């Protein structure tokens, strides 16, 4: 079964701690993305990567970091510098190029206590 | 500045009737538009898309209409079913932006039996 997995489903962290969210895909997609969704709002792009070992900041990258060492994996670290980290985080992937549908994972809900 | 707007946060429709979800955009460079459907605590799933060279695209019960001069698109669902109850996001991209999507804020559709 091809798809995108995100783990864990729910994550709790104490204020001031860094936390890493996992995203793995076996769709052989070159491009991967991280979005954040807040209640009643749309999806906002945090980071994206169009190829291994390369990534770019999205609209709200401050307080986040990513790596893309493998094609299948695009982990997101929420650092203590992120002021409002409590949100629903979604990872997506797509073929490279234009006008390609993005496939989304099931998401991780992060709560900062 | 929101480039993609869904001005109706919610919509309630009777089963069997038509659901019309609207989306407006401001960036005239957008040339490809997508609709995603999202259930709570899940990732969005792709529904239907339309290129700016068309003004209509149909897939079963779902039809998307694009009015470029008005910078407006709409998603029609006929007939509506209770399983269609979800949040619907429209998204837009432009040819020179790779596969970057800009999302609207979403419309929650409730289909009553």
mmCIF file of C-alpha atoms in Angstrom:
data_model
loop_
_atom_site.group_PDB
_atom_site.id
_atom_site.type_symbol
_atom_site.label_atom_id
_atom_site.label_comp_id
_atom_site.label_asym_id
_atom_site.label_seq_id
_atom_site.Cartn_x
_atom_site.Cartn_y
_atom_site.Cartn_z
ATOM 1 C CA UNK A 1 0.000 0.000 0.000
ATOM 2 C CA UNK A 2 1.472 3.347 -1.047
ATOM 3 C CA UNK A 3 0.959 6.349 1.133
ATOM 4 C CA UNK A 4 2.228 8.847 3.649
ATOM 5 C CA UNK A 5 2.603 8.101 7.320
ATOM 6 C CA UNK A 6 2.995 10.594 10.116
ATOM 7 C CA UNK A 7 3.844 9.748 13.656
ATOM 8 C CA UNK A 8 2.814 10.125 16.321
ATOM 9 C CA UNK A 9 -0.883 10.956 15.915
ATOM 10 C CA UNK A 10 -0.895 13.007 19.126
ATOM 11 C CA UNK A 11 2.111 14.640 20.729
ATOM 12 C CA UNK A 12 2.464 16.592 23.919
ATOM 13 C CA UNK A 13 5.458 18.649 24.870
ATOM 14 C CA UNK A 14 6.423 21.000 27.603
ATOM 15 C CA UNK A 15 7.072 24.605 26.802
ATOM 16 C CA UNK A 16 10.705 25.193 25.898
ATOM 17 C CA UNK A 17 11.318 21.714 24.468
ATOM 18 C CA UNK A 18 12.113 20.887 20.879
ATOM 19 C CA UNK A 19 10.077 18.108 19.267
ATOM 20 C CA UNK A 20 10.427 16.280 15.951
ATOM 21 C CA UNK A 21 7.466 15.147 13.853
ATOM 22 C CA UNK A 22 8.000 12.245 11.496
ATOM 23 C CA UNK A 23 6.814 12.035 7.884
ATOM 24 C CA UNK A 24 7.532 9.069 5.605
ATOM 25 C CA UNK A 25 6.228 8.361 2.101
ATOM 26 C CA UNK A 26 6.578 5.350 -0.185
ATOM 27 C CA UNK A 27 5.004 6.972 -3.237
ATOM 28 C CA UNK A 28 8.394 7.692 -4.815
ATOM 29 C CA UNK A 29 7.546 11.396 -4.817
ATOM 30 C CA UNK A 30 10.332 13.925 -5.155
ATOM 31 C CA UNK A 31 8.540 16.807 -3.461
ATOM 32 C CA UNK A 32 7.444 16.945 0.178
ATOM 33 C CA UNK A 33 5.726 19.641 2.223
ATOM 34 C CA UNK A 34 4.841 20.580 5.783
ATOM 35 C CA UNK A 35 1.690 22.526 6.607
ATOM 36 C CA UNK A 36 0.168 23.804 9.785
ATOM 37 C CA UNK A 37 -3.588 24.057 10.391
ATOM 38 C CA UNK A 38 -5.060 26.093 13.234
ATOM 39 C CA UNK A 39 -8.726 25.797 14.296
ATOM 40 C CA UNK A 40 -11.080 27.288 11.710
ATOM 41 C CA UNK A 41 -8.230 28.189 9.393
ATOM 42 C CA UNK A 42 -6.727 26.911 6.200
ATOM 43 C CA UNK A 43 -3.398 25.219 5.673
ATOM 44 C CA UNK A 44 -0.273 27.343 5.853
ATOM 45 C CA UNK A 45 3.009 26.184 4.344
ATOM 46 C CA UNK A 46 5.939 25.819 6.741
ATOM 47 C CA UNK A 47 8.672 24.225 4.603
ATOM 48 C CA UNK A 48 8.903 22.346 1.357
ATOM 49 C CA UNK A 49 11.481 20.232 -0.414
ATOM 50 C CA UNK A 50 11.547 19.498 -4.130
ATOM 51 C CA UNK A 51 14.541 17.185 -4.037
ATOM 52 C CA UNK A 52 16.770 15.356 -1.566
ATOM 53 C CA UNK A 53 19.192 17.568 0.363
ATOM 54 C CA UNK A 54 17.339 20.726 -0.608
ATOM 55 C CA UNK A 55 14.460 22.574 1.050
ATOM 56 C CA UNK A 56 12.946 26.052 1.130
ATOM 57 C CA UNK A 57 11.057 28.112 3.671
ATOM 58 C CA UNK A 58 7.337 28.516 3.256
ATOM 59 C CA UNK A 59 5.132 31.281 4.596
ATOM 60 C CA UNK A 60 5.586 30.538 8.308
ATOM 61 C CA UNK A 61 9.037 28.914 8.721
ATOM 62 C CA UNK A 62 10.121 30.824 11.828
ATOM 63 C CA UNK A 63 10.633 28.488 14.782
ATOM 64 C CA UNK A 64 10.757 25.358 12.609
ATOM 65 C CA UNK A 65 13.522 23.352 10.971
ATOM 66 C CA UNK A 66 13.569 20.426 8.530
ATOM 67 C CA UNK A 67 15.957 17.999 6.889
ATOM 68 C CA UNK A 68 15.712 15.938 3.708
ATOM 69 C CA UNK A 69 18.449 13.333 3.813
ATOM 70 C CA UNK A 70 16.342 10.635 2.147
ATOM 71 C CA UNK A 71 13.720 10.830 -0.558
ATOM 72 C CA UNK A 72 11.210 9.023 1.632
ATOM 73 C CA UNK A 73 11.594 11.117 4.766
ATOM 74 C CA UNK A 74 11.008 14.785 5.653
ATOM 75 C CA UNK A 75 11.031 15.282 9.448
ATOM 76 C CA UNK A 76 9.943 18.587 10.962
ATOM 77 C CA UNK A 77 11.397 19.929 14.206
ATOM 78 C CA UNK A 78 9.324 22.379 16.172
ATOM 79 C CA UNK A 79 11.805 24.369 18.199
ATOM 80 C CA UNK A 80 11.335 26.301 21.407
ATOM 81 C CA UNK A 81 11.546 29.478 19.297
ATOM 82 C CA UNK A 82 8.096 28.782 17.822
ATOM 83 C CA UNK A 83 5.773 31.049 19.791
ATOM 84 C CA UNK A 84 2.491 29.215 19.245
ATOM 85 C CA UNK A 85 3.338 25.596 18.434
ATOM 86 C CA UNK A 86 0.001 24.037 19.398
ATOM 87 C CA UNK A 87 -1.606 23.069 16.070
ATOM 88 C CA UNK A 88 -2.408 20.256 13.675
ATOM 89 C CA UNK A 89 0.580 19.486 11.441
ATOM 90 C CA UNK A 90 0.163 17.941 8.007
ATOM 91 C CA UNK A 91 2.794 16.466 5.756
ATOM 92 C CA UNK A 92 2.235 16.058 2.011
ATOM 93 C CA UNK A 93 4.097 14.811 -1.020
ATOM 94 C CA UNK A 94 3.761 15.106 -4.773
ATOM 95 C CA UNK A 95 5.499 14.423 -8.028
ATOM 96 C CA UNK A 96 7.896 17.167 -9.037
ATOM 97 C CA UNK A 97 6.888 19.707 -11.632
ATOM 98 C CA UNK A 98 3.667 21.608 -12.107
ATOM 99 C CA UNK A 99 0.029 21.024 -11.354
ATOM 100 C CA UNK A 100 0.542 17.780 -9.519
ATOM 101 C CA UNK A 101 -1.847 16.741 -6.806
ATOM 102 C CA UNK A 102 -0.440 16.713 -3.290
ATOM 103 C CA UNK A 103 -1.143 13.649 -1.188
ATOM 104 C CA UNK A 104 -1.503 14.242 2.534
ATOM 105 C CA UNK A 105 -0.679 12.188 5.574
ATOM 106 C CA UNK A 106 -3.108 11.765 8.493
ATOM 107 C CA UNK A 107 -1.536 14.582 10.515
ATOM 108 C CA UNK A 108 -0.030 15.036 13.973
ATOM 109 C CA UNK A 109 -1.755 17.083 16.627
ATOM 110 C CA UNK A 110 0.846 18.826 18.762
ATOM 111 C CA UNK A 111 -0.142 20.283 22.118
ATOM 112 C CA UNK A 112 2.234 22.354 24.184
ATOM 113 C CA UNK A 113 1.525 22.136 27.889
ATOM 114 C CA UNK B 1 -2.954 39.230 2.510
ATOM 115 C CA UNK B 2 -5.121 36.195 1.758
ATOM 116 C CA UNK B 3 -4.771 35.330 -1.898
ATOM 117 C CA UNK B 4 -7.406 32.593 -1.753
ATOM 118 C CA UNK B 5 -10.606 33.199 0.185
ATOM 119 C CA UNK B 6 -13.573 31.067 1.060
ATOM 120 C CA UNK B 7 -16.016 33.558 2.486
ATOM 121 C CA UNK B 8 -18.546 31.072 3.799
ATOM 122 C CA UNK B 9 -17.192 29.243 6.836
ATOM 123 C CA UNK B 10 -20.109 26.836 6.828
ATOM 124 C CA UNK B 11 -22.936 25.589 4.640
ATOM 125 C CA UNK B 12 -25.903 23.375 5.487
ATOM 126 C CA UNK B 13 -27.755 21.465 2.766
ATOM 127 C CA UNK B 14 -30.493 18.850 2.673
ATOM 128 C CA UNK B 15 -29.599 15.409 1.383
ATOM 129 C CA UNK B 16 -30.297 15.108 -2.342
ATOM 130 C CA UNK B 17 -30.034 18.833 -3.002
ATOM 131 C CA UNK B 18 -27.165 20.720 -4.601
ATOM 132 C CA UNK B 19 -24.233 22.016 -2.541
ATOM 133 C CA UNK B 20 -22.375 25.013 -3.925
ATOM 134 C CA UNK B 21 -19.081 25.975 -2.343
ATOM 135 C CA UNK B 22 -17.422 29.190 -3.447
ATOM 136 C CA UNK B 23 -13.849 30.383 -3.629
ATOM 137 C CA UNK B 24 -12.329 33.709 -4.693
ATOM 138 C CA UNK B 25 -8.747 34.526 -5.481
ATOM 139 C CA UNK B 26 -6.794 37.707 -6.002
ATOM 140 C CA UNK B 27 -3.607 36.566 -7.721
ATOM 141 C CA UNK B 28 -4.175 36.682 -11.485
ATOM 142 C CA UNK B 29 -1.099 34.491 -11.972
ATOM 143 C CA UNK B 30 -2.855 31.450 -10.518
ATOM 144 C CA UNK B 31 -3.536 29.020 -13.342
ATOM 145 C CA UNK B 32 -4.472 25.752 -11.664
ATOM 146 C CA UNK B 33 -7.040 25.195 -8.961
ATOM 147 C CA UNK B 34 -7.825 22.233 -6.744
ATOM 148 C CA UNK B 35 -10.469 21.235 -4.241
ATOM 149 C CA UNK B 36 -9.661 19.086 -1.234
ATOM 150 C CA UNK B 37 -12.011 17.424 1.227
ATOM 151 C CA UNK B 38 -11.038 17.002 4.861
ATOM 152 C CA UNK B 39 -12.580 15.033 7.720
ATOM 153 C CA UNK B 40 -11.697 15.940 11.334
ATOM 154 C CA UNK B 41 -8.291 14.749 12.528
ATOM 155 C CA UNK B 42 -7.406 13.447 9.052
ATOM 156 C CA UNK B 43 -5.353 14.749 6.176
ATOM 157 C CA UNK B 44 -7.105 16.385 3.197
ATOM 158 C CA UNK B 45 -7.878 14.231 0.177
ATOM 159 C CA UNK B 46 -7.878 15.500 -3.379
ATOM 160 C CA UNK B 47 -11.297 15.877 -4.950
ATOM 161 C CA UNK B 48 -11.125 17.634 -8.295
ATOM 162 C CA UNK B 49 -9.036 20.207 -10.141
ATOM 163 C CA UNK B 50 -9.325 22.626 -13.035
ATOM 164 C CA UNK B 51 -6.829 24.349 -15.286
ATOM 165 C CA UNK B 52 -7.266 27.983 -16.232
ATOM 166 C CA UNK B 53 -7.674 26.989 -19.866
ATOM 167 C CA UNK B 54 -11.019 25.431 -18.949
ATOM 168 C CA UNK B 55 -14.131 26.836 -17.360
ATOM 169 C CA UNK B 56 -15.635 23.563 -16.196
ATOM 170 C CA UNK B 57 -14.490 20.157 -15.062
ATOM 171 C CA UNK B 58 -16.782 17.339 -14.037
ATOM 172 C CA UNK B 59 -16.178 14.121 -12.129
ATOM 173 C CA UNK B 60 -19.255 12.181 -11.146
ATOM 174 C CA UNK B 61 -21.284 14.184 -8.648
ATOM 175 C CA UNK B 62 -18.611 16.896 -8.461
ATOM 176 C CA UNK B 63 -18.252 19.791 -10.883
ATOM 177 C CA UNK B 64 -15.897 22.717 -10.597
ATOM 178 C CA UNK B 65 -16.575 25.962 -12.459
ATOM 179 C CA UNK B 66 -13.974 28.637 -13.068
ATOM 180 C CA UNK B 67 -14.727 32.261 -13.918
ATOM 181 C CA UNK B 68 -11.350 33.825 -14.643
ATOM 182 C CA UNK B 69 -12.626 37.333 -15.208
ATOM 183 C CA UNK B 70 -14.263 37.318 -11.788
ATOM 184 C CA UNK B 71 -11.401 35.367 -10.201
ATOM 185 C CA UNK B 72 -13.969 32.996 -8.810
ATOM 186 C CA UNK B 73 -14.430 29.258 -8.721
ATOM 187 C CA UNK B 74 -17.141 27.089 -7.312
ATOM 188 C CA UNK B 75 -17.609 23.427 -6.475
ATOM 189 C CA UNK B 76 -21.018 21.894 -7.115
ATOM 190 C CA UNK B 77 -22.013 18.607 -5.503
ATOM 191 C CA UNK B 78 -25.148 17.004 -6.916
ATOM 192 C CA UNK B 79 -26.860 15.213 -5.299
ATOM 193 C CA UNK B 80 -25.432 15.907 -1.857
ATOM 194 C CA UNK B 81 -25.060 12.942 0.479
ATOM 195 C CA UNK B 82 -24.516 12.804 4.256
ATOM 196 C CA UNK B 83 -21.050 11.348 3.639
ATOM 197 C CA UNK B 84 -20.121 14.588 1.891
ATOM 198 C CA UNK B 85 -20.189 16.351 5.270
ATOM 199 C CA UNK B 86 -16.635 17.599 5.708
ATOM 200 C CA UNK B 87 -14.497 20.709 5.380
ATOM 201 C CA UNK B 88 -13.715 21.654 1.794
ATOM 202 C CA UNK B 89 -10.604 23.632 0.903
ATOM 203 C CA UNK B 90 -9.899 25.279 -2.399
ATOM 204 C CA UNK B 91 -6.279 25.733 -3.381
ATOM 205 C CA UNK B 92 -4.464 27.507 -6.191
ATOM 206 C CA UNK B 93 -1.073 27.384 -7.799
ATOM 207 C CA UNK B 94 0.794 29.050 -10.629
ATOM 208 C CA UNK B 95 2.987 27.582 -13.308
ATOM 209 C CA UNK B 96 6.243 29.136 -12.164
ATOM 210 C CA UNK B 97 5.716 28.167 -8.532
ATOM 211 C CA UNK B 98 6.459 24.507 -8.992
ATOM 212 C CA UNK B 99 3.740 22.680 -7.147
ATOM 213 C CA UNK B 100 3.247 25.214 -4.356
ATOM 214 C CA UNK B 101 -0.350 25.473 -3.213
ATOM 215 C CA UNK B 102 -2.084 28.430 -1.588
ATOM 216 C CA UNK B 103 -5.120 27.309 0.403
ATOM 217 C CA UNK B 104 -8.321 29.050 1.305
ATOM 218 C CA UNK B 105 -9.659 28.948 4.846
ATOM 219 C CA UNK B 106 -12.132 26.155 4.186
ATOM 220 C CA UNK B 107 -15.927 25.747 4.217
ATOM 221 C CA UNK B 108 -17.598 23.231 6.511
ATOM 222 C CA UNK B 109 -20.378 21.452 4.633
ATOM 223 C CA UNK B 110 -23.127 19.720 6.594
ATOM 224 C CA UNK B 111 -25.509 17.529 4.627
ATOM 225 C CA UNK B 112 -28.625 16.712 6.619
ATOM 226 C CA UNK B 113 -30.441 13.401 6.042
#
